């Protein structure tokens, strides 16, 4: 009988994409209410989930493996791919439908089954995604949604029949799950912290840079692993730039995300609010440098000045994380130098540090990530394993 053809699996994902897309006007506001981001971001995120499903829904039309020349006559070497099996998916609160989409869509596209534990703060959007797949005709038991406390994540990783685990969330939890998975020989993909720098060089268009830095720091109320949380600004323009940024920060409309004109809603819950506030206000003087190094996961921007471009890049690299960075300059030579010098998984030149597209790799350098990257063809590296097939004809003497 063989496995379900990739095109058949893809057809289900494409139908799910259509359900998600046509539900965006309803689920976007639900997402905003449940998670706290703005209505525009909520709807945008739902549409992004549809886009991710559409991308992986077409995976059957792309290459399924590789063929190599053999050094021996009459032989071909094929590299085929198979699903890992049962994939545990553990997702964070900050993108209640987009992050699950970019884990679950490739897991299913490549023929795996899924046991999914979403963050306990965002069950509604998890249910919506499961409904979309159900309506699209996903067979029962292929996706299993477990709603409940964090301990469910540990139970998933401890399960003897788990074949792979994909996680996005805090560095502490990610490292614990990675250690546990490694101890069991289970492959893991973990996408964790960021402390992403925006570097504004002296020649930058300061208005553009200020607008983008603000977006990077304030969208989703700073609760993105790709958010801009460090600003490095060239000494010579620092006063002018910080004044523009201050004006923009003061103009930001903060409030109830259900109101259309609001640009920044609340953080996810009171615990988050307290830990962000304490991270700034209760910080003893000797621990001030922590603001530069620790991810607060809120709309907080630590600022440093740099005398030279070299120093700016050095300071940008001064982090255990390496998820994303943004560089503002009009000088292509500087941009190319940044590509070489700044150690990150994603580099934005003249745009904010956040953002991801379904067809290109996403993930961090250094300690931001563990295991293969997400999205695009990178996802295939994690959700499949290869079989190298040495293939010769069967008739004796045929070659
Ligand atoms: C984005 O920058 O649009 O948890 C996506 C996060 C990341 C996703 C960021 N995994 O914030």
Coordinates of N, CA and C in Angstrom, one line a residue, residues 84 86 88 156-157 159-166 177-178 180-189 370 382:
X84 N 10.2 11.0 10.5 CA 10.7 10.5 11.7 C 9.8 9.6 12.4
X86 N 6.6 9.9 15.3 CA 5.7 10.8 16.1 C 6.5 12.0 16.6
X88 N 6.7 15.4 18.8 CA 6.2 16.3 19.9 C 6.4 17.7 19.5
X156 N 5.7 14.5 27.4 CA 5.9 14.2 26.0 C 7.3 13.8 25.7
X157 N 8.2 14.6 26.3 CA 9.7 14.2 26.0 C 10.1 12.9 26.7
X159 N 8.1 10.3 26.9 CA 7.4 9.2 26.3 C 8.3 8.3 25.4
X160 N 8.3 7.0 25.7 CA 9.2 6.1 25.0 C 9.0 6.1 23.5
X161 N 7.8 6.5 23.0 CA 7.5 6.4 21.6 C 7.7 7.7 20.8
X162 N 8.3 8.6 21.5 CA 8.6 9.9 20.8 C 9.8 9.8 19.8
X163 N 9.6 10.3 18.6 CA 10.7 10.2 17.6 C 11.4 11.5 17.3
X164 N 10.8 12.6 17.8 CA 11.4 13.9 17.5 C 10.6 14.9 18.3
X165 N 11.3 16.0 18.7 CA 10.6 17.1 19.4 C 11.0 18.4 18.9
X166 N 10.0 19.3 18.6 CA 10.3 20.6 18.1 C 9.7 21.6 19.2
X177 N 14.6 20.5 28.0 CA 14.0 19.6 27.1 C 15.1 18.9 26.2
X178 N 16.0 19.8 25.8 CA 17.1 19.3 24.9 C 17.9 18.3 25.6
X180 N 17.0 16.4 28.1 CA 16.2 15.2 28.3 C 16.1 14.4 27.0
X181 N 15.9 15.1 25.9 CA 15.7 14.4 24.6 C 17.0 13.8 24.2
X182 N 18.1 14.5 24.4 CA 19.4 13.9 24.0 C 19.7 12.7 24.8
X183 N 19.3 12.7 26.1 CA 19.6 11.5 26.9 C 18.8 10.3 26.5
X184 N 17.7 10.6 25.7 CA 16.9 9.5 25.2 C 17.2 9.2 23.7
X185 N 18.1 9.9 23.2 CA 18.4 9.7 21.7 C 17.4 10.3 20.8
X186 N 16.6 11.2 21.3 CA 15.5 11.8 20.5 C 16.0 13.1 19.8
X187 N 15.9 13.2 18.5 CA 16.3 14.5 17.9 C 15.5 15.7 18.3
X188 N 16.1 16.8 18.6 CA 15.3 17.9 19.0 C 15.7 19.2 18.2
X189 N 14.7 20.0 18.0 CA 14.9 21.3 17.3 C 14.4 22.3 18.4
X370 N 19.0 25.3 18.8 CA 19.6 24.0 19.0 C 19.0 23.0 18.0
X382 N 15.0 18.5 9.6 CA 14.6 18.0 10.9 C 13.5 16.9 10.9

